Amino acid sequence: MLNGDNCYTVSVSAPGKVILHGEHSVVYGKTAIAVSLGLRSSIVIKEVKTAGEPVVYIHLPCVGLQETIPLNPTVKALFNPPLCAGVTGKFTWKIPGKLDHDCHLRKVNEFLHMMKPNFDELPSNQKNSLRSFLYMYSGIFGSTNVQIKSMDISMGSELTIGAGTGSSASFAVCLAGALLRLLSLKAHPAAAFEPPQGFEPHEREAISAWAYNCERIMHGAPSGIDNETCTFGSVVSFKKGSKPRHLDLRLNLRVLLVDSRVSRETHALVVKVAGLRQRNMAAVDHIMDALDDVAHTATQILEKLSGGKCPADTDADYQHLAELWDMNHCLLASLGVSHPALETIRGFARARSLACKLTGAGGGGYAMILIPPSTPRTAVDSLTGQLLENGFRVTETCVGGPGVELEM
Ligand SMILES: Nc1ncnc2c1ncn2[C@@H]1O[C@H](COP(=O)(O)OP(=O)(O)OP(=O)(O)O)[C@@H](O)[C@H]1O
Ligand SMILES: C[C@@](O)(CCO)CC(=O)[O-]
């Protein structure tokens, strides 16, 4: 959108993600399936007129951050980012995978320390958000000739941060989507007078790749499944050592996302499973194989469900999927990664014949309850009431919906 002051406004949203199948077994080379979550983050970037030097105003209430960044020093320190060693030519925003990530990130860190001498004392979520913004802004705009202006950036999210529902990827995808669209509008001003178009597949590829670089800032060596799921939505299948594969399914599975309110550490749970395997190699490997089969069969059912089958088949498919969710949970429990709180949640769901599984690392965190379309509203309401009475947090939402979207 272009206003009378020749300033653009861009609004973008992106979903979070949950793991549907393949937790823990993915560590041992099996397939994992992630789906987009109905809870989304959103961003509004507005170019604004300012009297003095150009600045970026950043409002990130989810991490309690409000910051003003001067643009002239940013341009001087961070524009024209370097290419990876051995790659010739000039870096452009179209090839984020060829950016010398470590070198660019080091410059971003140096700049932040210079601009904010107390940078090290900030909470790590604020540090990561600031690093990510500067990294991406300078990476994308720093390889072009478009004229930069002051901007006001606001970001919100329905996701809980640090809970395994992909808030960092959702944040990074929103940021990349909005910056790339702003760049495209500024580079092709005539497009601002045409009806806004959603993101094209090639734009999504670039968004996901920039978000992946951001995920590297937050997580070191991520698999890429989160940025891919938050960008493309729907279902993403992943195996260690290969690129995540987006399955273009039209799904809208209703779920109750239940927060057990038990905090857990992913790393400790992964270590626990490794110990169990060390002592019981053959048995644990059979469980991993079973988890792999569950992931593959569930994918086939999701493919059927997305094909718009007749209602009778849909019921049978949901029943089969529910059976697989239960089996998946019990296999994970046999690896020692459930928790009494998760079992309580499952008990409440099973009393209403609904399937429930942990999602993510387990040991606490979230459980998901599948709500097939035929489930009576009263059953969902009474289950929600019981979960809330017992101190759990409950969100009714969908999985498998759209990825990054331009908000009109
Ligand atoms: N709405 C937001 N505003 C600003 N920063 C955000 C926002 N959402 C996420 N972040 C950034 O992402 C980081 C969260 O990453 P972290 O990996 O800990 O959690 P997660 O992505 O929710 O979990 P997981 O990766 O296990 O799914 C925060 O520390 C913050 O830097
Ligand atoms: C438990 C695990 O499989 C998923 C955690 O969300 C760990 C991992 O894949 O890194």
PDB file of C-alpha atoms in Angstrom, residues 28 268-281 284 335:
ATOM      1  CA  TYR A  28      17.923 -41.551  14.255  1.00  0.00           C
ATOM      2  CA  ALA A 268      17.956 -33.565  28.122  1.00  0.00           C
ATOM      3  CA  LEU A 269      15.154 -35.660  26.588  1.00  0.00           C
ATOM      4  CA  VAL A 270      17.201 -36.443  23.487  1.00  0.00           C
ATOM      5  CA  VAL A 271      20.048 -37.571  25.778  1.00  0.00           C
ATOM      6  CA  LYS A 272      17.630 -39.703  27.815  1.00  0.00           C
ATOM      7  CA  VAL A 273      16.464 -41.553  24.677  1.00  0.00           C
ATOM      8  CA  ALA A 274      20.079 -42.028  23.574  1.00  0.00           C
ATOM      9  CA  GLY A 275      20.822 -43.670  26.955  1.00  0.00           C
ATOM     10  CA  LEU A 276      17.830 -45.976  26.661  1.00  0.00           C
ATOM     11  CA  ARG A 277      18.954 -46.983  23.181  1.00  0.00           C
ATOM     12  CA  GLN A 278      22.499 -47.636  24.345  1.00  0.00           C
ATOM     13  CA  ARG A 279      21.193 -50.181  26.872  1.00  0.00           C
ATOM     14  CA  ASN A 280      18.458 -51.664  24.615  1.00  0.00           C
ATOM     15  CA  MET A 281      19.699 -51.138  21.074  1.00  0.00           C
ATOM     16  CA  VAL A 284      14.708 -49.137  20.710  1.00  0.00           C
ATOM     17  CA  LEU A 335      10.981 -44.265  25.090  1.00  0.00           C
TER      18      LEU A 335
END
